[in-house]
Tab-separated table of C-alpha atoms in Angstrom:
chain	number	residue	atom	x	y	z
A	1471	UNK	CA	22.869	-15.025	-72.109
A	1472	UNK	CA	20.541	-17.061	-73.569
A	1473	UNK	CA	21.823	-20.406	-73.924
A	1474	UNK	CA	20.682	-23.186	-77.168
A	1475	UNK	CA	18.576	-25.908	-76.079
A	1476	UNK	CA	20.903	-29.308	-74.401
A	1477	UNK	CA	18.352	-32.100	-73.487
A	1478	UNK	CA	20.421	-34.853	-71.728
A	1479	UNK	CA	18.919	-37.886	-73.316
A	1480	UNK	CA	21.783	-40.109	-75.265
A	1481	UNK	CA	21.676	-42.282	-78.615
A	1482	UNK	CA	20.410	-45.024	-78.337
A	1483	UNK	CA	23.176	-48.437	-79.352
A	1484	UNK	CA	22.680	-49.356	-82.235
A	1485	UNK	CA	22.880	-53.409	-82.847
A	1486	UNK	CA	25.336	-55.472	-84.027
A	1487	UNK	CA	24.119	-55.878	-88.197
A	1488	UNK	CA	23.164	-52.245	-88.497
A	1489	UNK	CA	26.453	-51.074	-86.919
A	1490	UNK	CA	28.066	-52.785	-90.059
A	1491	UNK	CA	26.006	-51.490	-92.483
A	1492	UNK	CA	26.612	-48.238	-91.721
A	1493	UNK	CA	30.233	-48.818	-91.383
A	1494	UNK	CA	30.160	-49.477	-94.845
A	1495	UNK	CA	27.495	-46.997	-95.994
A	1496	UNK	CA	29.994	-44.320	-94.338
A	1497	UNK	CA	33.385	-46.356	-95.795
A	1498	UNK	CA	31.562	-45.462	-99.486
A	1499	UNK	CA	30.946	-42.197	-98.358
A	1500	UNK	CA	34.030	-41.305	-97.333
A	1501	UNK	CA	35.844	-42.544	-100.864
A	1502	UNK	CA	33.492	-40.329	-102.808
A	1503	UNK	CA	34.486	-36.637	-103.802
A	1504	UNK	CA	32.343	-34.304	-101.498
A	1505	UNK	CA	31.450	-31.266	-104.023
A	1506	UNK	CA	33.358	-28.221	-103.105
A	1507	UNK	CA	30.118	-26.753	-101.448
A	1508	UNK	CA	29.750	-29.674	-98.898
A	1509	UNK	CA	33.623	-29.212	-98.298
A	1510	UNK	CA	33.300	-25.491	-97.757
A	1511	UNK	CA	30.263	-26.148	-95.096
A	1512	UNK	CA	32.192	-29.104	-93.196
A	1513	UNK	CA	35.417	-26.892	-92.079
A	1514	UNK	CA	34.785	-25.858	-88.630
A	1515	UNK	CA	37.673	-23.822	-87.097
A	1516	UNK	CA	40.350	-25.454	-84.657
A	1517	UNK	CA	39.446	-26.296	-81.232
A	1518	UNK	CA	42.144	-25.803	-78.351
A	1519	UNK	CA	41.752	-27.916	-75.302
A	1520	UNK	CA	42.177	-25.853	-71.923
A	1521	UNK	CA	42.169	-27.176	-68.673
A	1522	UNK	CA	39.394	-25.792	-66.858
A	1523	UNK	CA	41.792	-24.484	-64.068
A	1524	UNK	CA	43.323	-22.824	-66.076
A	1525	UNK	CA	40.468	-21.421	-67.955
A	1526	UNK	CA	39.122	-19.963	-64.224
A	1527	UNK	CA	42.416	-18.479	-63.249
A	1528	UNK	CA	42.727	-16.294	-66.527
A	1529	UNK	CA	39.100	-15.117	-66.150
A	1530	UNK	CA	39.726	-14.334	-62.701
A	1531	UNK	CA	42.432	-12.377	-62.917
A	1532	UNK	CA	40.803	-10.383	-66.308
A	1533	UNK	CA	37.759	-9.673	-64.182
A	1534	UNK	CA	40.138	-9.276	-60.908
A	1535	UNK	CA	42.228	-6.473	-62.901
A	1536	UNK	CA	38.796	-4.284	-63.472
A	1537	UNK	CA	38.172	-3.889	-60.077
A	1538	UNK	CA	36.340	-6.781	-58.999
A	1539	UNK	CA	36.782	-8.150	-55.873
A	1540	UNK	CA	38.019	-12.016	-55.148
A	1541	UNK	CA	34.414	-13.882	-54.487
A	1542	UNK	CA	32.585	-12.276	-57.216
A	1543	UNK	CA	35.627	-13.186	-59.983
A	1544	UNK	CA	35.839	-16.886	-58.721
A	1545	UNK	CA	31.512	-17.202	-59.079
A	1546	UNK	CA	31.797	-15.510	-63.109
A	1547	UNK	CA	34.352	-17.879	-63.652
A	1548	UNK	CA	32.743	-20.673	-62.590
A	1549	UNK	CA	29.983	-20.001	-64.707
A	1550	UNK	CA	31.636	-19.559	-67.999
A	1551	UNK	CA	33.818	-22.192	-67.831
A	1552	UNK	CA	31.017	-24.375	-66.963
A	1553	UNK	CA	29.424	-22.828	-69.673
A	1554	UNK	CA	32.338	-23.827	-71.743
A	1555	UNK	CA	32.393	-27.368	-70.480
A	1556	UNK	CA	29.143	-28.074	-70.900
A	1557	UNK	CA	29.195	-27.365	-74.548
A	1558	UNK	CA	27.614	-23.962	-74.290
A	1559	UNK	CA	30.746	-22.381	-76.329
A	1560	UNK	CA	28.328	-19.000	-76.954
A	1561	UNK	CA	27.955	-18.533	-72.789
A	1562	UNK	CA	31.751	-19.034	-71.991
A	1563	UNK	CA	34.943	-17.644	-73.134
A	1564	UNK	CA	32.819	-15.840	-75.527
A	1565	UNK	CA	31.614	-13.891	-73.398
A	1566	UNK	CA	34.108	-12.469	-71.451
A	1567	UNK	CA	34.782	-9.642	-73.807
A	1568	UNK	CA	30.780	-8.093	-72.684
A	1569	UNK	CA	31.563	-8.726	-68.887
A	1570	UNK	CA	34.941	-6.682	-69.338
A	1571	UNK	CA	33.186	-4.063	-71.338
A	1572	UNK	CA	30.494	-3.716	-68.827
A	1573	UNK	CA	33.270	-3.120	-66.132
A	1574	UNK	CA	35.283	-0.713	-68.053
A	1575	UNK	CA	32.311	1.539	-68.808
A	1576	UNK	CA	31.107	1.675	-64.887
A	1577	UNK	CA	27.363	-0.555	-65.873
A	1578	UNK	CA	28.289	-2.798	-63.551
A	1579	UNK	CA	29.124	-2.245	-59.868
A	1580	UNK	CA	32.312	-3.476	-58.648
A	1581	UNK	CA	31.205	-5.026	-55.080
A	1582	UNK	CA	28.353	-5.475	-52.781
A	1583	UNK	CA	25.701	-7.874	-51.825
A	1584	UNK	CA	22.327	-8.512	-53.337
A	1585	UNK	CA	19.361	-7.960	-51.070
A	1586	UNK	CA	15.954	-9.123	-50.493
A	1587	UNK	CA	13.442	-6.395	-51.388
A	1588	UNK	CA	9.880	-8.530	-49.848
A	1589	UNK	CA	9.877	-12.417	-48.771
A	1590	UNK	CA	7.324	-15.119	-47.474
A	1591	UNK	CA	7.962	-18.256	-46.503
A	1592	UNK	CA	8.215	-19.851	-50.211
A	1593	UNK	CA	8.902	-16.324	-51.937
A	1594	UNK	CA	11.649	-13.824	-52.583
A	1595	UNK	CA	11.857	-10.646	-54.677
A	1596	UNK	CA	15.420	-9.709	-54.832
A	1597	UNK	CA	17.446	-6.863	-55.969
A	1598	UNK	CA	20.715	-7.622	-57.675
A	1599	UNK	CA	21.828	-4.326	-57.157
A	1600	UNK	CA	23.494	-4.248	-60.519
A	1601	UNK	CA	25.851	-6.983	-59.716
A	1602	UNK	CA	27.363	-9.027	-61.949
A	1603	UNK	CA	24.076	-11.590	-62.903
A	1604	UNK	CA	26.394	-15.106	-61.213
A	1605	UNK	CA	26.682	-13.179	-57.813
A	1606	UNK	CA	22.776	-12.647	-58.195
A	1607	UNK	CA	21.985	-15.825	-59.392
A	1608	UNK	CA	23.952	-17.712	-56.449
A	1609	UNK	CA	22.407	-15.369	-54.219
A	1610	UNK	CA	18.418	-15.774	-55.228
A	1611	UNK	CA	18.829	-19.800	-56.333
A	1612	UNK	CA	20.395	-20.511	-53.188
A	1613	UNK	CA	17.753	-18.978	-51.164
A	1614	UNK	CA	14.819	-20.679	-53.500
A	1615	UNK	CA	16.762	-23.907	-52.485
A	1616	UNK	CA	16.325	-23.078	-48.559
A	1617	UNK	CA	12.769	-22.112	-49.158
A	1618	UNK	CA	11.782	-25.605	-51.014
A	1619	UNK	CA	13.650	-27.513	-48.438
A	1620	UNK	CA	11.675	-25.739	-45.872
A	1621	UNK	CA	8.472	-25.415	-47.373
A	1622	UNK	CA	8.577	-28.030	-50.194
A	1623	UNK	CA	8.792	-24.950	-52.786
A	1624	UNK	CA	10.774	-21.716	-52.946
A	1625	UNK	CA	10.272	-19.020	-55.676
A	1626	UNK	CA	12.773	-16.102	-56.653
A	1627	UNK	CA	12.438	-12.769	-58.604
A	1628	UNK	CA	15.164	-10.768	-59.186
A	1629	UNK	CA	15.800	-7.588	-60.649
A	1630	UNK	CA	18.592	-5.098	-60.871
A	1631	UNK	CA	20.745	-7.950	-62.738
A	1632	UNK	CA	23.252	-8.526	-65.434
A	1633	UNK	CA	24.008	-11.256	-67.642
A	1634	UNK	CA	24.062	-14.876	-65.405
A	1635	UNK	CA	25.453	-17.127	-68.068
A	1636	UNK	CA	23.881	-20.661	-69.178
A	1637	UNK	CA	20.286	-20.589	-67.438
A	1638	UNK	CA	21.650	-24.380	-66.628
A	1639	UNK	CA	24.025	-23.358	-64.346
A	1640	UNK	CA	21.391	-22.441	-61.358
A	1641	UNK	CA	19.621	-25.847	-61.731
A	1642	UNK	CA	22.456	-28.389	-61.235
A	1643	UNK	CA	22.677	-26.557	-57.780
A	1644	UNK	CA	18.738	-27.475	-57.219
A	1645	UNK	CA	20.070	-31.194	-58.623
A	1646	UNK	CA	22.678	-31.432	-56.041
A	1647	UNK	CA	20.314	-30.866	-53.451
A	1648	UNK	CA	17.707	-33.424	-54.626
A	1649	UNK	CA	15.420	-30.497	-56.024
A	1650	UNK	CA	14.002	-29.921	-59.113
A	1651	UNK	CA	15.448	-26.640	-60.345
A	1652	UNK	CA	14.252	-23.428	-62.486
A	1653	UNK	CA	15.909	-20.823	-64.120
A	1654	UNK	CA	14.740	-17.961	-66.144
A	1655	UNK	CA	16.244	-14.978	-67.645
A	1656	UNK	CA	15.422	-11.944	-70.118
A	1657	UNK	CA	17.818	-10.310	-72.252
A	1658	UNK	CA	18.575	-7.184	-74.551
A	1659	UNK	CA	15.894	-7.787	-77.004
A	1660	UNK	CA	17.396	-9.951	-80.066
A	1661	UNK	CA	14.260	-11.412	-81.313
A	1662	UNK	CA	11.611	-10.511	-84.059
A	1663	UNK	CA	8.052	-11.470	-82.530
A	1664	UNK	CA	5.909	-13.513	-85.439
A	1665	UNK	CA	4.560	-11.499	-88.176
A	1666	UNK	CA	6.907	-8.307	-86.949
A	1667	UNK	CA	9.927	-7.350	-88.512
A	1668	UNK	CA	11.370	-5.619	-85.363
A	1669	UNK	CA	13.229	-6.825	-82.097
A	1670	UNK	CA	11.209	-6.480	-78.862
A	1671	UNK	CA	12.209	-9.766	-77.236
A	1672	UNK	CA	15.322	-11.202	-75.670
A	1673	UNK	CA	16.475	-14.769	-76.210
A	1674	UNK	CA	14.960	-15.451	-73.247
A	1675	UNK	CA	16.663	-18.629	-71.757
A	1676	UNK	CA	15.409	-21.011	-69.178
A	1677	UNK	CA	16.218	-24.321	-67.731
A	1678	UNK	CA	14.453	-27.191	-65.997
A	1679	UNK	CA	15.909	-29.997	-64.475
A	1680	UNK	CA	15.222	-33.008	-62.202
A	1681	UNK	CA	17.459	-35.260	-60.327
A	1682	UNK	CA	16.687	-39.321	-61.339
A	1683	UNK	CA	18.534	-41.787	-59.480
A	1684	UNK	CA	21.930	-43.020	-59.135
A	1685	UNK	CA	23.383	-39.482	-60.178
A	1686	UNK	CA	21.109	-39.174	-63.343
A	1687	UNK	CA	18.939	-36.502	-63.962
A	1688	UNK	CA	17.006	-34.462	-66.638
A	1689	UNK	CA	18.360	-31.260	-67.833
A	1690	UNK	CA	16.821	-28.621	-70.679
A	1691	UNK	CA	18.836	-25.499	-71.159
A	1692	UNK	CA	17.400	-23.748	-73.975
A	1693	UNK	CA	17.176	-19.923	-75.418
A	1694	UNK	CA	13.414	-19.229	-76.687
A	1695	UNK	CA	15.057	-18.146	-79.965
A	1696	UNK	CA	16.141	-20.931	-82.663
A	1697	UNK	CA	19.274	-19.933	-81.608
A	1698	UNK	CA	21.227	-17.923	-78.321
A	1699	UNK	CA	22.770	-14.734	-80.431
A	1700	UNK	CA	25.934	-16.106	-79.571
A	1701	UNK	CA	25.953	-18.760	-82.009
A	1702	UNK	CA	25.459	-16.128	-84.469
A	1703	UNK	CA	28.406	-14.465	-83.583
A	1704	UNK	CA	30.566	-16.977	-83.727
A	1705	UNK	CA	29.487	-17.525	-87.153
A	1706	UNK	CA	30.260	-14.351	-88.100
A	1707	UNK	CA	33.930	-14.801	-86.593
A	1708	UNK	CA	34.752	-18.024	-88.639
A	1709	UNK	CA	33.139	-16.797	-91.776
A	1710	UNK	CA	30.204	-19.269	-91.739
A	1711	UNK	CA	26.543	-19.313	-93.118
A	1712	UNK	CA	23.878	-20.239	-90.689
A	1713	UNK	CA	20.509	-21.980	-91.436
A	1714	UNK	CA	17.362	-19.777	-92.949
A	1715	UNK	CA	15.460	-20.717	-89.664
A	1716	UNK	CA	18.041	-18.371	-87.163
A	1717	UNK	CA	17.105	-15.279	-88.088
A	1718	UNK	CA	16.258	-12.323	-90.037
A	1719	UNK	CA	17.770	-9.062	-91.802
A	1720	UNK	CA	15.914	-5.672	-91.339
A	1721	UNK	CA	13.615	-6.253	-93.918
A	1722	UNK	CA	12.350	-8.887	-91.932
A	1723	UNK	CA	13.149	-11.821	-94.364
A	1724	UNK	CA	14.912	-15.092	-93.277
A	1725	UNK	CA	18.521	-14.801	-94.311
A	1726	UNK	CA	21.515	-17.673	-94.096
A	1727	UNK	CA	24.325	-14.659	-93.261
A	1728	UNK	CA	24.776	-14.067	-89.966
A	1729	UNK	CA	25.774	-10.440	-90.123
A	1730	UNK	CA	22.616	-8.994	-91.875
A	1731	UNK	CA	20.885	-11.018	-88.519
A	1732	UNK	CA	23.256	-9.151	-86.042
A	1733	UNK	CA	23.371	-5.836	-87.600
A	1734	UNK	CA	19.698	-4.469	-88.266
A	1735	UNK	CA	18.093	-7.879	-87.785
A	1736	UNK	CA	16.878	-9.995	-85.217
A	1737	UNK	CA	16.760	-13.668	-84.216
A	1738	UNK	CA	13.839	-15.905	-84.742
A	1739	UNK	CA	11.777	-17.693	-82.021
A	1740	UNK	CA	11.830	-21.331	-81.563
A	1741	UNK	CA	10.476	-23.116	-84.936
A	1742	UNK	CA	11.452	-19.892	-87.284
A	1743	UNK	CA	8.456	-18.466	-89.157
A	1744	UNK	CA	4.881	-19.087	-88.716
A	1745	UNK	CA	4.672	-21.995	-91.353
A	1746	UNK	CA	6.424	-23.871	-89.036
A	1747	UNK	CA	4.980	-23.376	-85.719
A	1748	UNK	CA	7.719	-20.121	-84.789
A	1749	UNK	CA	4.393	-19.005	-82.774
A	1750	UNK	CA	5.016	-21.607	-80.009
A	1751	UNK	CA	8.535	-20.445	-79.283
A	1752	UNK	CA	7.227	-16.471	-79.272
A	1753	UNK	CA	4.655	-17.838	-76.681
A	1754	UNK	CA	7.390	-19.309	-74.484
A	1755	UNK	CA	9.385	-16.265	-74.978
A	1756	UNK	CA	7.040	-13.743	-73.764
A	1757	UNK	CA	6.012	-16.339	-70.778
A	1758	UNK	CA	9.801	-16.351	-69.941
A	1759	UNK	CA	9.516	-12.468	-70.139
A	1760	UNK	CA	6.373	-12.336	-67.630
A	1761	UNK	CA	8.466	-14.343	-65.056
A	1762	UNK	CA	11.157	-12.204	-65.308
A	1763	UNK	CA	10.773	-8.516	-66.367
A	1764	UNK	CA	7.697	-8.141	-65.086
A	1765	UNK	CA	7.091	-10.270	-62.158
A	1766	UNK	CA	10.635	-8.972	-61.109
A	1767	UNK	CA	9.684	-5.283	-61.679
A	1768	UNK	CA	12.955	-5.071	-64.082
A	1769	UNK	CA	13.541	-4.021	-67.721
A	1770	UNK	CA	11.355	-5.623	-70.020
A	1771	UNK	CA	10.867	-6.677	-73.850
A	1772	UNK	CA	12.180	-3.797	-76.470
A	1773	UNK	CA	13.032	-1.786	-72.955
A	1774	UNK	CA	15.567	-3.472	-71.654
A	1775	UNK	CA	19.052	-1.547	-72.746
A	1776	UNK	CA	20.951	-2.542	-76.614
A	1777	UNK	CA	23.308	-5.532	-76.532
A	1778	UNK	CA	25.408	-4.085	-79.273
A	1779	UNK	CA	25.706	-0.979	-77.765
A	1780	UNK	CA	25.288	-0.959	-74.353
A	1781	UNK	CA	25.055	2.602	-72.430
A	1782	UNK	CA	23.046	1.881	-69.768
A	1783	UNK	CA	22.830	-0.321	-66.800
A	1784	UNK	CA	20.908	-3.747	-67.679
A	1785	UNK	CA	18.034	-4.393	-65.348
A	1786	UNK	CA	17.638	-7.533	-66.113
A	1787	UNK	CA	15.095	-9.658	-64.620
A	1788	UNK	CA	15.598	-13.621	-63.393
A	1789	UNK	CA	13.422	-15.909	-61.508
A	1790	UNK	CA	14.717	-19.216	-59.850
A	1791	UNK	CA	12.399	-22.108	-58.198
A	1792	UNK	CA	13.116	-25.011	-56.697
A	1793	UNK	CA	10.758	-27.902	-55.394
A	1794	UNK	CA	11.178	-30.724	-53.570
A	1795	UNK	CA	9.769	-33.888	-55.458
A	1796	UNK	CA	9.446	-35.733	-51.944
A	1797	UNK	CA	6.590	-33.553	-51.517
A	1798	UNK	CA	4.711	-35.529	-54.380
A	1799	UNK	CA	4.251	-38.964	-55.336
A	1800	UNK	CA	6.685	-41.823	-54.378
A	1801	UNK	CA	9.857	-43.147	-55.878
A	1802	UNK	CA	10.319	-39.698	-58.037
A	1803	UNK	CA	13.691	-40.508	-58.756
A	1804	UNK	CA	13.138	-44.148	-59.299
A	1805	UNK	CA	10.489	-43.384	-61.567
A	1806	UNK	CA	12.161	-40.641	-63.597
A	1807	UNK	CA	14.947	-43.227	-64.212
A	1808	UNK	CA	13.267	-45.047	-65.790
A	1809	UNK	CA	11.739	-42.513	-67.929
A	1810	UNK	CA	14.678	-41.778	-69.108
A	1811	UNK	CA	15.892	-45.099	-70.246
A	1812	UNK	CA	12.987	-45.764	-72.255
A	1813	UNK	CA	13.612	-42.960	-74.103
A	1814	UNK	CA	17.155	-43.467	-74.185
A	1815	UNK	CA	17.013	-47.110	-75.624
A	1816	UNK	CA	14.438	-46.528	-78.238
A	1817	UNK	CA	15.557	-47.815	-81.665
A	1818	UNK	CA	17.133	-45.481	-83.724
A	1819	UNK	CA	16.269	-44.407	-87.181
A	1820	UNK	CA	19.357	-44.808	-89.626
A	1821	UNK	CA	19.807	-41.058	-90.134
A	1822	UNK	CA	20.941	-41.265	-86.335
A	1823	UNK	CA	22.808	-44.122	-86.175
A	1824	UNK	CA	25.064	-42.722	-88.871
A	1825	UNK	CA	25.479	-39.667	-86.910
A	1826	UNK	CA	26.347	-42.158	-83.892
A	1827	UNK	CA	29.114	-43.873	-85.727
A	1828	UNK	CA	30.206	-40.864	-87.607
């Protein structure tokens, strides 16, 4: 559910001379003997390429065979292979085990439609009617993209939810409509508020993106935590450590193993402990939470049901905006552009041009 943060903003090119020293800075490199530690921490496990086609057709017809009907198995795989594609490998495959499991114990219902509870002419509160959280999303961004184009802004609550996959997902549809997009989402809570030592918060995701011109745009797809609780789970699955700054065990200390964070732990927010600023991501967190569990009138904070144990239905609560920058100042696209190109052609320290060349 929550998704780690992807900010589209490339390397910049690095010149001619300091291409070839690094060349040879990394040609010494690679002659040396790593120690065994750095060897251990370097093996990543094999990748399989899948065409994407394919990758939709097999989670159709896993989601198809537990009873869920055509239109709402196409949108779910959609998601999670764009998920997948995207480089969100915690929101995609990965995840199709939970979806499965929610089917097979009845949390989720099969078929129906979401509805709208209470509108305006820029505002929705919908309820999901425990659908699966892609046919809500599609339903409540698409009608926050009517509402901006009509009004200049729309604004969508939702409740009665399930998980939607990468928060991203809902504002490339505002980008291919000229919009800037919004996306928020709560979860089962994950994360250990600073200075507690228990979970009461989700991972919280959210995006934000805007369209620049030519095709470009901005996009930031981010969890609230250091890290979605996906990632940790993978590491558990190929034996890995993960940095002090994910999470904690149930003492509450920082820990590098992955299962003492899943199992009687909890994830930490944005910037890990206080020292180093974790206060600013448990701030966004709970501001994610405020759009979504309670201005949705769903589950909220340590509320919301367990994500390793799920026995209940979710409740999860989303909210989705869209504006229309034409409503604003002039050129927006034009403008953002170039934004981004400044950024993107900024010279790069040496640490990253290694990284570039690497």
């Amino acid at each position: 559910m929550g998704t780690s943060s992807r900010l589209l903003v490339t390397r910049s090119a690095p010149t001619k001379a300091c291409t070839e020293i690094v060349r040879r800075y990394a040609s010494n490199l690679a002659s040396q003997t790593r120690p065994a530690e750095l060897e251990k921490s370097a093996i990543e496990p094999e990748r399989v390429v899948v065409a994407m086609d394919e990758a939709k057709s097999f989670i159709e017809r896993c989601v198809r065979k537990g009873g869920v009907n055509t239109s709402h198995a196409e949108q779910l795989a959609d998601v999670l292979v764009t998920g997948d594609y995207r480089g969100h490998f915690s929101h995609g495959l990965n995840r199709i085990d939970m979806y499965l499991g929610d089917l097979k114990k009845n949390l989720t219902n099969l078929s129906g439609v979401p509805c709208i509870l209470k509108e305006t002419v820029s505002t929705a509160l919908v309820d999901g009617n425990n659908l699966m959280g892609p046919v809500v999303g599609n339903f409540a961004m698409d009608l926050a993209i009517r509402k901006a184009k009509d009004t200049g802004i729309g604004w969508v609550a939702a409740r009665g939810s399930n998980h939607y996959g990468i928060a991203g997902y809902y504002g490339l549809q505002a980008i291919r409509s000229g919009l800037i997009g919004f996306s928020f989402t709560n979860t089962s809570p994950l994360a250990v508020p600073t200075r507690a030592k228990q979970t009461a918060l989700g991972t919280n995701a959210f995006c934000v993106m805007a369209p620049a011109a030519n095709g470009d745009y901005f996009a930031l797809d981010m969890a609230t935590t250091t890290v979605a609780i996906g990632k940790v789970e993978l590491a558990m699955r190929t034996g890995q450590q993960v940095p002090l700054t994910w999470g904690v065990d149930k003492n509450g200390k920082e820990t590098s193993n992955p299962a003492d964070i899943y199992h009687g732990g909890g994830l930490l927010p944005i910037a890990g402990g206080e020292a180093s600023g974790g206060y600013k991501g448990y701030g966004l967190n709970v501001l994610v939470e405020i759009f979504c569990g309670i201005l949705g009138d769903a589950a909220f904070g340590p509320l919301v049901r367990s994500w390793q144990n799920p026995s209940t239905e979710a409740n999860l609560g989303q909210c989705f905006g869209a504006i229309d920058p034409g409503c604003f100042g002039n050129n927006f696209a034009e403008r953002l552009s170039a934004f981004l190109n400044i950024l993107r052609y900024l010279e790069a320290v040496f640490y990253c041009l290694m990284q570039y060349l690497l």
